[in-house]
mmCIF file of C-alpha atoms and ligand atoms in Angstrom:
data_model
loop_
_atom_site.group_PDB
_atom_site.id
_atom_site.type_symbol
_atom_site.label_atom_id
_atom_site.label_comp_id
_atom_site.label_asym_id
_atom_site.label_seq_id
_atom_site.Cartn_x
_atom_site.Cartn_y
_atom_site.Cartn_z
ATOM 1 C CA UNK A 1 135.880 103.391 105.187
ATOM 2 C CA UNK A 2 139.717 104.559 105.015
ATOM 3 C CA UNK A 3 140.773 107.466 105.686
ATOM 4 C CA UNK A 4 140.838 109.850 103.417
ATOM 5 C CA UNK A 5 137.513 108.911 102.959
ATOM 6 C CA UNK A 6 135.744 110.351 105.882
ATOM 7 C CA UNK A 7 133.432 112.250 105.790
ATOM 8 C CA UNK A 8 133.494 115.359 106.816
ATOM 9 C CA UNK A 9 130.615 114.914 110.139
ATOM 10 C CA UNK A 10 126.915 116.575 109.274
ATOM 11 C CA UNK A 11 124.711 116.522 111.142
ATOM 12 C CA UNK A 12 121.080 114.876 109.846
ATOM 13 C CA UNK A 13 117.437 114.366 110.624
ATOM 14 C CA UNK A 14 117.217 110.700 110.717
ATOM 15 C CA UNK A 15 114.233 110.554 113.710
ATOM 16 C CA UNK A 16 112.724 113.105 116.063
ATOM 17 C CA UNK A 17 115.145 112.283 119.422
ATOM 18 C CA UNK A 18 118.133 113.350 116.980
ATOM 19 C CA UNK A 19 117.354 117.229 118.004
ATOM 20 C CA UNK A 20 116.708 119.279 120.973
ATOM 21 C CA UNK A 21 114.593 120.976 122.425
ATOM 22 C CA UNK A 22 115.611 123.930 122.243
ATOM 23 C CA UNK A 23 116.753 123.437 118.950
ATOM 24 C CA UNK A 24 112.950 122.610 117.851
ATOM 25 C CA UNK A 25 112.326 125.664 119.616
ATOM 26 C CA UNK A 26 114.526 127.959 117.243
ATOM 27 C CA UNK A 27 113.314 125.859 114.214
ATOM 28 C CA UNK A 28 109.100 126.682 115.276
ATOM 29 C CA UNK A 29 110.701 130.042 115.272
ATOM 30 C CA UNK A 30 112.094 130.689 112.810
ATOM 31 C CA UNK A 31 109.408 128.952 111.065
ATOM 32 C CA UNK A 32 107.009 131.111 112.052
ATOM 33 C CA UNK A 33 109.855 133.514 110.113
ATOM 34 C CA UNK A 34 109.937 132.012 107.064
ATOM 35 C CA UNK A 35 105.691 131.679 106.543
ATOM 36 C CA UNK A 36 105.249 135.405 106.835
ATOM 37 C CA UNK A 37 107.672 135.950 104.216
ATOM 38 C CA UNK A 38 105.977 133.527 101.588
ATOM 39 C CA UNK A 39 102.730 135.270 102.870
ATOM 40 C CA UNK A 40 103.915 138.214 102.685
ATOM 41 C CA UNK A 41 105.114 137.047 98.578
ATOM 42 C CA UNK A 42 108.637 138.581 100.228
ATOM 43 C CA UNK A 43 111.935 137.084 97.967
ATOM 44 C CA UNK A 44 113.818 134.274 100.741
ATOM 45 C CA UNK A 45 117.261 132.977 99.408
ATOM 46 C CA UNK A 46 119.309 132.021 101.666
ATOM 47 C CA UNK A 47 120.560 128.213 99.877
ATOM 48 C CA UNK A 48 120.678 129.670 95.877
ATOM 49 C CA UNK A 49 123.133 127.885 93.593
ATOM 50 C CA UNK A 50 122.211 124.429 96.958
ATOM 51 C CA UNK A 51 120.696 120.860 95.755
ATOM 52 C CA UNK A 52 118.129 118.854 97.663
ATOM 53 C CA UNK A 53 118.512 114.885 95.687
ATOM 54 C CA UNK A 54 114.726 113.546 97.464
ATOM 55 C CA UNK A 55 115.261 109.990 97.390
ATOM 56 C CA UNK A 56 111.173 108.213 97.543
ATOM 57 C CA UNK A 57 111.289 104.303 97.454
ATOM 58 C CA UNK A 58 107.537 104.620 98.143
ATOM 59 C CA UNK A 59 104.821 107.009 97.094
ATOM 60 C CA UNK A 60 104.125 110.750 98.736
ATOM 61 C CA UNK A 61 102.277 113.492 97.710
ATOM 62 C CA UNK A 62 103.475 115.871 100.318
ATOM 63 C CA UNK A 63 106.378 115.235 101.384
ATOM 64 C CA UNK A 64 107.148 115.524 97.286
ATOM 65 C CA UNK A 65 106.180 118.582 96.981
ATOM 66 C CA UNK A 66 106.563 119.891 100.100
ATOM 67 C CA UNK A 67 111.106 119.670 99.865
ATOM 68 C CA UNK A 68 111.232 120.647 96.077
ATOM 69 C CA UNK A 69 108.985 123.570 96.532
ATOM 70 C CA UNK A 70 110.381 124.381 99.476
ATOM 71 C CA UNK A 71 113.654 124.363 97.910
ATOM 72 C CA UNK A 72 112.516 126.654 94.867
ATOM 73 C CA UNK A 73 111.858 128.769 97.420
ATOM 74 C CA UNK A 74 114.662 128.862 99.427
ATOM 75 C CA UNK A 75 116.474 129.988 95.807
ATOM 76 C CA UNK A 76 117.938 126.895 95.592
ATOM 77 C CA UNK A 77 117.168 123.036 93.934
ATOM 78 C CA UNK A 78 115.695 120.309 93.853
ATOM 79 C CA UNK A 79 115.752 117.029 92.202
ATOM 80 C CA UNK A 80 114.239 113.765 92.616
ATOM 81 C CA UNK A 81 115.545 109.978 92.309
ATOM 82 C CA UNK A 82 113.357 106.870 92.496
ATOM 83 C CA UNK A 83 114.690 103.585 93.077
ATOM 84 C CA UNK A 84 112.865 102.750 89.481
ATOM 85 C CA UNK A 85 115.112 104.740 87.699
ATOM 86 C CA UNK A 86 117.969 104.600 89.487
ATOM 87 C CA UNK A 87 121.199 102.235 90.518
ATOM 88 C CA UNK A 88 119.657 102.331 93.150
ATOM 89 C CA UNK A 89 116.535 99.777 92.250
ATOM 90 C CA UNK A 90 119.833 97.075 90.716
ATOM 91 C CA UNK A 91 121.170 96.349 94.239
ATOM 92 C CA UNK A 92 123.777 98.925 93.884
ATOM 93 C CA UNK A 93 124.914 99.347 97.685
ATOM 94 C CA UNK A 94 123.581 101.953 100.031
ATOM 95 C CA UNK A 95 126.892 103.379 100.974
ATOM 96 C CA UNK A 96 128.948 103.541 97.727
ATOM 97 C CA UNK A 97 125.190 106.017 96.520
ATOM 98 C CA UNK A 98 126.003 108.172 99.623
ATOM 99 C CA UNK A 99 129.308 108.081 98.613
ATOM 100 C CA UNK A 100 128.872 109.658 95.555
ATOM 101 C CA UNK A 101 125.276 111.092 96.016
ATOM 102 C CA UNK A 102 126.542 113.395 99.116
ATOM 103 C CA UNK A 103 129.201 114.842 96.589
ATOM 104 C CA UNK A 104 126.813 116.452 94.564
ATOM 105 C CA UNK A 105 124.050 117.357 96.397
ATOM 106 C CA UNK A 106 124.315 119.644 99.473
ATOM 107 C CA UNK A 107 121.200 117.967 101.465
ATOM 108 C CA UNK A 108 119.511 115.073 101.110
ATOM 109 C CA UNK A 109 116.511 113.022 101.539
ATOM 110 C CA UNK A 110 115.043 109.687 101.546
ATOM 111 C CA UNK A 111 111.989 108.479 102.091
ATOM 112 C CA UNK A 112 112.695 104.464 101.828
ATOM 113 C CA UNK A 113 111.600 101.091 104.242
ATOM 114 C CA UNK A 114 113.593 99.938 106.698
ATOM 115 C CA UNK A 115 114.914 102.671 108.709
ATOM 116 C CA UNK A 116 118.534 101.063 108.829
ATOM 117 C CA UNK A 117 118.731 101.812 105.445
ATOM 118 C CA UNK A 118 119.077 105.909 106.237
ATOM 119 C CA UNK A 119 121.111 105.093 109.174
ATOM 120 C CA UNK A 120 123.793 103.245 106.328
ATOM 121 C CA UNK A 121 123.249 105.913 103.893
ATOM 122 C CA UNK A 122 124.822 108.528 106.660
ATOM 123 C CA UNK A 123 126.525 107.205 108.303
ATOM 124 C CA UNK A 124 128.357 107.070 104.152
ATOM 125 C CA UNK A 125 127.043 110.854 103.395
ATOM 126 C CA UNK A 126 129.863 113.998 103.138
ATOM 127 C CA UNK A 127 125.651 115.733 103.372
ATOM 128 C CA UNK A 128 122.516 116.304 106.204
ATOM 129 C CA UNK A 129 120.086 113.782 105.632
ATOM 130 C CA UNK A 130 116.940 113.698 105.952
ATOM 131 C CA UNK A 131 114.113 110.863 106.676
ATOM 132 C CA UNK A 132 110.618 111.510 104.607
ATOM 133 C CA UNK A 133 110.028 108.148 106.138
ATOM 134 C CA UNK A 134 110.589 104.876 106.829
ATOM 135 C CA UNK A 135 108.599 101.910 107.816
ATOM 136 C CA UNK A 136 109.893 103.159 111.554
ATOM 137 C CA UNK A 137 109.811 106.735 111.712
ATOM 138 C CA UNK A 138 108.038 110.047 110.384
ATOM 139 C CA UNK A 139 109.933 112.626 111.758
ATOM 140 C CA UNK A 140 109.105 115.910 109.094
ATOM 141 C CA UNK A 141 105.417 114.718 110.214
ATOM 142 C CA UNK A 142 105.583 115.518 113.609
ATOM 143 C CA UNK A 143 106.769 118.222 113.680
ATOM 144 C CA UNK A 144 105.135 120.587 110.791
ATOM 145 C CA UNK A 145 101.721 118.670 114.012
ATOM 146 C CA UNK A 146 103.356 120.066 117.010
ATOM 147 C CA UNK A 147 104.046 123.586 114.731
ATOM 148 C CA UNK A 148 100.490 122.967 113.766
ATOM 149 C CA UNK A 149 99.659 122.381 117.543
ATOM 150 C CA UNK A 150 101.488 125.549 118.883
ATOM 151 C CA UNK A 151 99.681 127.429 116.415
ATOM 152 C CA UNK A 152 96.490 126.752 117.265
ATOM 153 C CA UNK A 153 96.810 126.028 121.366
ATOM 154 C CA UNK A 154 99.943 127.354 122.658
ATOM 155 C CA UNK A 155 102.788 125.277 123.806
ATOM 156 C CA UNK A 156 103.482 121.749 124.074
ATOM 157 C CA UNK A 157 103.929 121.071 127.883
ATOM 158 C CA UNK A 158 101.158 119.022 130.040
ATOM 159 C CA UNK A 159 99.038 118.921 126.498
ATOM 160 C CA UNK A 160 96.749 115.304 125.483
ATOM 161 C CA UNK A 161 97.556 114.016 122.409
ATOM 162 C CA UNK A 162 95.466 110.949 121.512
ATOM 163 C CA UNK A 163 96.915 108.808 118.583
ATOM 164 C CA UNK A 164 94.386 106.442 116.916
ATOM 165 C CA UNK A 165 95.134 103.561 115.573
ATOM 166 C CA UNK A 166 97.740 101.722 114.887
ATOM 167 C CA UNK A 167 101.286 102.106 115.996
ATOM 168 C CA UNK A 168 102.958 102.852 113.411
ATOM 169 C CA UNK A 169 105.752 104.777 112.499
ATOM 170 C CA UNK A 170 104.455 108.355 113.071
ATOM 171 C CA UNK A 171 102.857 107.086 116.182
ATOM 172 C CA UNK A 172 106.481 106.108 117.293
ATOM 173 C CA UNK A 173 107.366 109.426 116.252
ATOM 174 C CA UNK A 174 104.732 111.182 118.384
ATOM 175 C CA UNK A 175 105.555 108.352 121.298
ATOM 176 C CA UNK A 176 109.407 110.591 120.829
ATOM 177 C CA UNK A 177 107.712 113.878 120.688
ATOM 178 C CA UNK A 178 106.496 113.748 124.317
ATOM 179 C CA UNK A 179 109.636 112.860 125.854
ATOM 180 C CA UNK A 180 111.263 115.102 124.002
ATOM 181 C CA UNK A 181 108.032 118.285 124.452
ATOM 182 C CA UNK A 182 107.017 116.929 128.116
ATOM 183 C CA UNK A 183 102.896 115.846 127.245
ATOM 184 C CA UNK A 184 101.137 112.831 127.293
ATOM 185 C CA UNK A 185 100.129 110.593 124.318
ATOM 186 C CA UNK A 186 97.106 107.829 124.998
ATOM 187 C CA UNK A 187 98.216 105.701 122.099
ATOM 188 C CA UNK A 188 95.132 102.132 121.643
ATOM 189 C CA UNK A 189 95.693 100.261 119.488
ATOM 190 C CA UNK A 190 93.890 97.082 118.315
ATOM 191 C CA UNK A 191 94.974 94.096 120.373
ATOM 192 C CA UNK A 192 98.067 92.920 117.949
ATOM 193 C CA UNK A 193 99.424 96.237 117.491
ATOM 194 C CA UNK A 194 100.447 97.361 120.568
ATOM 195 C CA UNK A 195 103.350 99.937 120.835
ATOM 196 C CA UNK A 196 106.701 97.727 120.201
ATOM 197 C CA UNK A 197 108.277 97.514 124.003
ATOM 198 C CA UNK A 198 111.670 99.234 122.999
ATOM 199 C CA UNK A 199 109.795 101.810 122.141
ATOM 200 C CA UNK A 200 109.394 102.963 125.445
ATOM 201 C CA UNK A 201 112.139 103.285 127.420
ATOM 202 C CA UNK A 202 112.351 104.931 130.959
ATOM 203 C CA UNK A 203 112.034 108.540 129.803
ATOM 204 C CA UNK A 204 109.388 107.938 127.048
ATOM 205 C CA UNK A 205 107.380 105.912 130.290
ATOM 206 C CA UNK A 206 107.155 109.113 131.773
ATOM 207 C CA UNK A 207 104.285 110.168 128.878
ATOM 208 C CA UNK A 208 102.957 107.122 127.979
ATOM 209 C CA UNK A 209 99.661 105.614 128.315
ATOM 210 C CA UNK A 210 97.994 102.380 126.723
ATOM 211 C CA UNK A 211 94.406 102.152 126.649
ATOM 212 C CA UNK A 212 92.584 99.229 124.983
ATOM 213 C CA UNK A 213 88.979 101.033 125.103
ATOM 214 C CA UNK A 214 90.208 103.757 122.474
ATOM 215 C CA UNK A 215 86.651 106.265 123.725
ATOM 216 C CA UNK A 216 88.943 106.277 126.681
ATOM 217 C CA UNK A 217 92.487 107.078 125.523
ATOM 218 C CA UNK A 218 90.691 110.261 122.999
ATOM 219 C CA UNK A 219 88.824 111.747 126.397
ATOM 220 C CA UNK A 220 90.248 115.410 127.847
ATOM 221 C CA UNK A 221 92.565 114.983 124.947
ATOM 222 C CA UNK A 222 93.506 118.402 123.300
ATOM 223 C CA UNK A 223 94.590 116.962 120.290
ATOM 224 C CA UNK A 224 92.366 113.502 118.798
ATOM 225 C CA UNK A 225 94.919 111.787 116.362
ATOM 226 C CA UNK A 226 94.875 109.122 113.794
ATOM 227 C CA UNK A 227 96.809 107.555 110.395
ATOM 228 C CA UNK A 228 95.625 104.783 107.528
ATOM 229 C CA UNK A 229 95.229 101.397 109.142
ATOM 230 C CA UNK A 230 97.838 100.240 106.340
ATOM 231 C CA UNK A 231 101.094 101.992 106.665
ATOM 232 C CA UNK A 232 103.302 101.595 102.434
ATOM 233 C CA UNK A 233 104.987 98.730 102.941
ATOM 234 C CA UNK A 234 101.892 96.045 104.473
ATOM 235 C CA UNK A 235 99.827 96.029 101.394
ATOM 236 C CA UNK A 236 99.621 92.685 102.149
ATOM 237 C CA UNK A 237 97.861 92.923 105.543
ATOM 238 C CA UNK A 238 95.580 94.596 104.118
ATOM 239 C CA UNK A 239 91.401 93.123 104.782
ATOM 240 C CA UNK A 240 93.375 91.805 107.918
ATOM 241 C CA UNK A 241 93.716 94.244 109.058
ATOM 242 C CA UNK A 242 90.106 96.843 107.686
ATOM 243 C CA UNK A 243 88.654 93.328 110.424
ATOM 244 C CA UNK A 244 91.255 94.054 112.965
ATOM 245 C CA UNK A 245 91.123 97.879 112.819
ATOM 246 C CA UNK A 246 87.003 98.406 112.232
ATOM 247 C CA UNK A 247 86.216 100.206 115.956
ATOM 248 C CA UNK A 248 89.221 102.317 115.702
ATOM 249 C CA UNK A 249 87.717 105.385 114.017
ATOM 250 C CA UNK A 250 87.926 108.592 115.222
ATOM 251 C CA UNK A 251 84.219 109.866 114.724
ATOM 252 C CA UNK A 252 81.488 112.218 116.315
ATOM 253 C CA UNK A 253 81.299 110.695 119.605
ATOM 254 C CA UNK A 254 85.063 109.853 119.736
ATOM 255 C CA UNK A 255 85.891 113.715 119.774
ATOM 256 C CA UNK A 256 82.780 114.714 122.212
ATOM 257 C CA UNK A 257 84.937 113.081 124.703
ATOM 258 C CA UNK A 258 87.896 114.991 123.993
ATOM 259 C CA UNK A 259 88.091 118.259 125.449
ATOM 260 C CA UNK A 260 85.671 120.643 123.486
ATOM 261 C CA UNK A 261 88.237 122.786 122.193
ATOM 262 C CA UNK A 262 90.580 119.865 121.044
ATOM 263 C CA UNK A 263 92.053 119.230 117.677
ATOM 264 C CA UNK A 264 92.027 116.340 115.525
ATOM 265 C CA UNK A 265 94.613 115.561 112.556
ATOM 266 C CA UNK A 266 96.044 113.324 110.317
ATOM 267 C CA UNK A 267 98.682 112.858 107.989
ATOM 268 C CA UNK A 268 97.742 112.676 105.406
ATOM 269 C CA UNK A 269 96.155 110.678 103.212
ATOM 270 C CA UNK A 270 92.852 109.676 104.624
ATOM 271 C CA UNK A 271 90.644 106.838 103.977
ATOM 272 C CA UNK A 272 86.853 107.944 104.606
ATOM 273 C CA UNK A 273 84.437 106.111 106.212
ATOM 274 C CA UNK A 274 88.048 103.617 107.215
ATOM 275 C CA UNK A 275 90.621 105.002 110.165
ATOM 276 C CA UNK A 276 88.013 107.785 109.722
ATOM 277 C CA UNK A 277 84.879 109.486 109.797
ATOM 278 C CA UNK A 278 84.413 112.432 107.044
ATOM 279 C CA UNK A 279 81.648 114.496 109.154
ATOM 280 C CA UNK A 280 85.422 114.643 111.191
ATOM 281 C CA UNK A 281 88.362 115.479 108.848
ATOM 282 C CA UNK A 282 85.757 117.883 107.379
ATOM 283 C CA UNK A 283 84.642 119.337 110.066
ATOM 284 C CA UNK A 284 84.945 122.152 112.508
ATOM 285 C CA UNK A 285 88.070 120.708 114.801
ATOM 286 C CA UNK A 286 89.835 119.334 111.479
ATOM 287 C CA UNK A 287 93.127 121.733 111.521
ATOM 288 C CA UNK A 288 94.710 118.620 108.553
ATOM 289 C CA UNK A 289 94.697 121.905 105.565
ATOM 290 C CA UNK A 290 96.783 124.096 107.815
ATOM 291 C CA UNK A 291 98.636 121.070 108.786
ATOM 292 C CA UNK A 292 99.460 120.332 105.169
ATOM 293 C CA UNK A 293 100.548 123.382 104.600
ATOM 294 C CA UNK A 294 103.501 123.152 107.333
ATOM 295 C CA UNK A 295 104.539 120.259 106.095
ATOM 296 C CA UNK A 296 106.338 123.529 104.073
ATOM 297 C CA UNK A 297 106.625 125.606 105.943
ATOM 298 C CA UNK A 298 108.937 123.435 109.367
ATOM 299 C CA UNK A 299 111.069 121.814 106.613
ATOM 300 C CA UNK A 300 111.811 125.123 105.219
ATOM 301 C CA UNK A 301 112.614 125.861 108.825
ATOM 302 C CA UNK A 302 114.321 122.808 109.239
ATOM 303 C CA UNK A 303 116.545 123.313 105.664
ATOM 304 C CA UNK A 304 117.617 125.907 106.240
ATOM 305 C CA UNK A 305 119.172 124.911 109.616
ATOM 306 C CA UNK A 306 121.165 121.706 108.653
ATOM 307 C CA UNK A 307 122.650 123.833 105.516
ATOM 308 C CA UNK A 308 123.065 126.880 107.076
ATOM 309 C CA UNK A 309 123.390 126.644 111.129
ATOM 310 C CA UNK A 310 121.791 129.057 113.217
ATOM 311 C CA UNK A 311 121.248 132.450 111.602
ATOM 312 C CA UNK A 312 121.641 135.276 113.892
ATOM 313 C CA UNK A 313 118.266 137.947 113.834
ATOM 314 C CA UNK A 314 118.835 140.881 112.564
ATOM 315 C CA UNK A 315 118.831 144.163 114.409
ATOM 316 C CA UNK A 316 116.722 146.481 113.596
ATOM 317 C CA UNK A 317 117.246 149.324 112.160
ATOM 318 C CA UNK A 318 116.995 151.662 114.926
ATOM 319 C CA UNK A 319 119.048 149.674 117.172
ATOM 320 C CA UNK A 320 122.147 149.476 114.414
ATOM 321 C CA UNK A 321 125.072 151.574 114.775
ATOM 322 C CA UNK A 322 125.104 152.971 111.034
HETATM 323 N N1 LIG B 1 102.442 112.766 105.100
HETATM 324 C C1 LIG B 1 102.968 113.012 104.055
HETATM 325 O O1 LIG B 1 104.111 112.508 104.968
HETATM 326 O O2 LIG B 1 102.227 111.791 103.345
HETATM 327 P P1 LIG B 1 102.641 111.498 101.324
HETATM 328 O O3 LIG B 1 102.599 110.436 101.739
HETATM 329 O O4 LIG B 1 101.303 112.256 100.579
HETATM 330 O O5 LIG B 1 104.599 112.420 101.260
HETATM 331 N N1 LIG B 2 101.779 105.695 108.224
HETATM 332 C C1 LIG B 2 101.862 105.471 106.450
HETATM 333 C C2 LIG B 2 102.594 107.126 106.586
HETATM 334 C C3 LIG B 2 101.472 108.455 104.621
HETATM 335 C C4 LIG B 2 102.449 109.578 105.108
HETATM 336 C C5 LIG B 2 102.853 104.987 105.857
HETATM 337 O O1 LIG B 2 103.883 104.922 106.215
HETATM 338 O O2 LIG B 2 102.059 105.192 104.345
#
């Protein structure tokens, strides 16, 4: 890249570690306000004339819908691109795509395979880039999950979250969040699917405990959460995983070991009878629908922040001089 091509520095959200605790607190404050506007049918259009490009290399329902509807509700426009219909699917270098796409839009969201693809795109992008899921991370999901838990149960500090199942992109993001928000993450995976050692640096280690027995991981937890046994991109391992994960199903007996008022979350889509029993996901402790809805509200706050920075709170009319 020559200096004439050096892109302006843009802020990105590529993994949960990219933001500080104070920034998350700000985002949650904005989420509360933006959600309240939405619920009372009040128009809030700070992103008029702004365009979001959404690049999907994997399937999606919630991520596409929440970003597309969210951008529309903020007064902007969203454009859906996928590998099948764009030159990205025919081998156009990520760097070239980043340079071109980021000259035409104001914000980019990417769902892809290797995290490295998103990092490379961001390095050459003139505009902020959001990770809409990679093999390694799903930061927008945990943004919504933590917001949802705080909405129901207050501050994260000192809480225990039990992750049951695969040490996948969602689990990796919970690990980063545990260090940032100062809560404990109990993780139980089948043998052979453990969290990779390099993910447990000194900051995370103080917040992480591995359990061979999923029932023990759930004991005393404020939140029990899980995800599919086979993530997108790993379909070839599906049958083997069904056998290996058989005992890692969140069911009523497991929920009884958690706190009495424990909640259940799942990023969705779910497979009832595999990672979760229908009695749990459709039961009284489950907040999966609120969790999914909060993808919309939290990502609207995220897009507002990346586009406009911090919004100064308006003083009430009574406090203004004239
Ligand atoms: N939870 C989530 O990201 O869902 P989608 O795959 O439908 O986007
Ligand atoms: N771990 C899952 C999450 C889907 C939203 C996957 O990557 O397929």
